[in-house]
Coordinates of C-alpha atoms in Angstrom, one line a residue:
X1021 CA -15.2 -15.8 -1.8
X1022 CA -14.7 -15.3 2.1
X1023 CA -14.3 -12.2 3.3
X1024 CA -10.8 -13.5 5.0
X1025 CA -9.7 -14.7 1.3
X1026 CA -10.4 -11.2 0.4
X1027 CA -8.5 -9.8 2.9
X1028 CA -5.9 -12.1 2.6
X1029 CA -5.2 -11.3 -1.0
X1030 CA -5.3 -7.6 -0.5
X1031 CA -3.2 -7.2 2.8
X1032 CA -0.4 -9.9 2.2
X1033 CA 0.9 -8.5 -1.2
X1034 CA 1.0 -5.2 0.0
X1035 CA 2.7 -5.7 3.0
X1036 CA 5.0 -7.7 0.9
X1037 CA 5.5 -4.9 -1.4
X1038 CA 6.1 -2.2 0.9
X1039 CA 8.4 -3.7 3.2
X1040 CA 10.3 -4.5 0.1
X1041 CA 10.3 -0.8 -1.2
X1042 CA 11.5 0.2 2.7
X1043 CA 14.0 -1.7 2.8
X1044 CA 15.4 -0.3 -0.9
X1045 CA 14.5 3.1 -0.2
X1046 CA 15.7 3.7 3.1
X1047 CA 19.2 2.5 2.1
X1048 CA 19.4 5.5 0.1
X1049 CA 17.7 8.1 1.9
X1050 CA 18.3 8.6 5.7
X1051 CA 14.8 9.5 7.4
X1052 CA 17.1 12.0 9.2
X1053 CA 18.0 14.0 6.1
X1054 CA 14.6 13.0 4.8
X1055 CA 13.1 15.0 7.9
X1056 CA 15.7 18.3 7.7
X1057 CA 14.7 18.6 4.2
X1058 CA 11.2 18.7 4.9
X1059 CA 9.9 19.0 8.3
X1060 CA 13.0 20.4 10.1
X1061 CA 10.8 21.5 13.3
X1062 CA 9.9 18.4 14.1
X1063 CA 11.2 15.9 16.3
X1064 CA 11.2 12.4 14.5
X1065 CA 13.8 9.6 15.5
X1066 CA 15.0 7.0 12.5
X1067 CA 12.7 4.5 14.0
X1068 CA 9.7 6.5 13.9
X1069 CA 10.7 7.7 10.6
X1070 CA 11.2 4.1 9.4
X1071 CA 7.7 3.6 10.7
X1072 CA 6.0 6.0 9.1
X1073 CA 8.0 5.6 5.9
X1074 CA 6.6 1.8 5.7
X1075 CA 3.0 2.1 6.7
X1076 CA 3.1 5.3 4.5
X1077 CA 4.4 2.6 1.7
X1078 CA 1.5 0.1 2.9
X1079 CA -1.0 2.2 2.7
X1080 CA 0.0 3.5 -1.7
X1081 CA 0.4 -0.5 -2.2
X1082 CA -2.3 -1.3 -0.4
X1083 CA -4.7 1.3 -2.2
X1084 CA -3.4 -0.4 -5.5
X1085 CA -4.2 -3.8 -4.8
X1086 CA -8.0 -2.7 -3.7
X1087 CA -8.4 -0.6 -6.6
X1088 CA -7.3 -3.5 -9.2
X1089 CA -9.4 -5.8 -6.9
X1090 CA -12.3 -3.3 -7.8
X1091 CA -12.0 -3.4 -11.4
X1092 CA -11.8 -7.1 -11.6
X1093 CA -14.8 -7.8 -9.3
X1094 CA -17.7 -9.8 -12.0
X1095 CA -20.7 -7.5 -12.4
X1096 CA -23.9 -8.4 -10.4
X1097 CA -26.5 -10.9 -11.9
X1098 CA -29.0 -9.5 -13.4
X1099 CA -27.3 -5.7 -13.6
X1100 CA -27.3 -6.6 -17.5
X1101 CA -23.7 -6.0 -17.9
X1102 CA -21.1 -8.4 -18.8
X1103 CA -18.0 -8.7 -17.0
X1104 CA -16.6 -5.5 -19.2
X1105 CA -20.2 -3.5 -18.9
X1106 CA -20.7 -4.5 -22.3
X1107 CA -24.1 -6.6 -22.8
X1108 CA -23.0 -10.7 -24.1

């Protein structure tokens, strides 16, 4: 399969995924009150907080999607596993 195949199926369900989960979470929570509950001292706008919130959302689907990837991947010929590292 193509590396941009690969890629493709990693990145584009993820960032379809964690848009999705932005959009529902930050109509509940305000990244304002998200930021004086936990990190009062610093200085983070909604945007920023927005941001942050969806590449931090990326990054947990993303990390999902590679790690499923990884346990579907065939073995290697001639490792002498089957796809389930049991031997046929």
């Amino acid at each position: 399969m193509p590396i941009q195949q690969c890629l493709g199926a990693l990145l584009w369900p993820s960032f379809f995924v964690a848009g999705v989960v932005t959009v529902v979470f930050f109509s509940i929570i305000d990244p304002i009150a998200l930021r004086d509950i936990t990190f009062p001292s610093l200085q983070i706008g909604r945007e920023l907080g927005y941001t942050l919130g969806f590449f931090l959302f990326w990054l947990s689907t993303l990390s999902s999607s590679l790690f499923t990837w990884i346990l579907l991947r065939p073995g290697h010929p001639g490792s002498g596993s089957g796809r389930f590292g049991r031997n046929p």
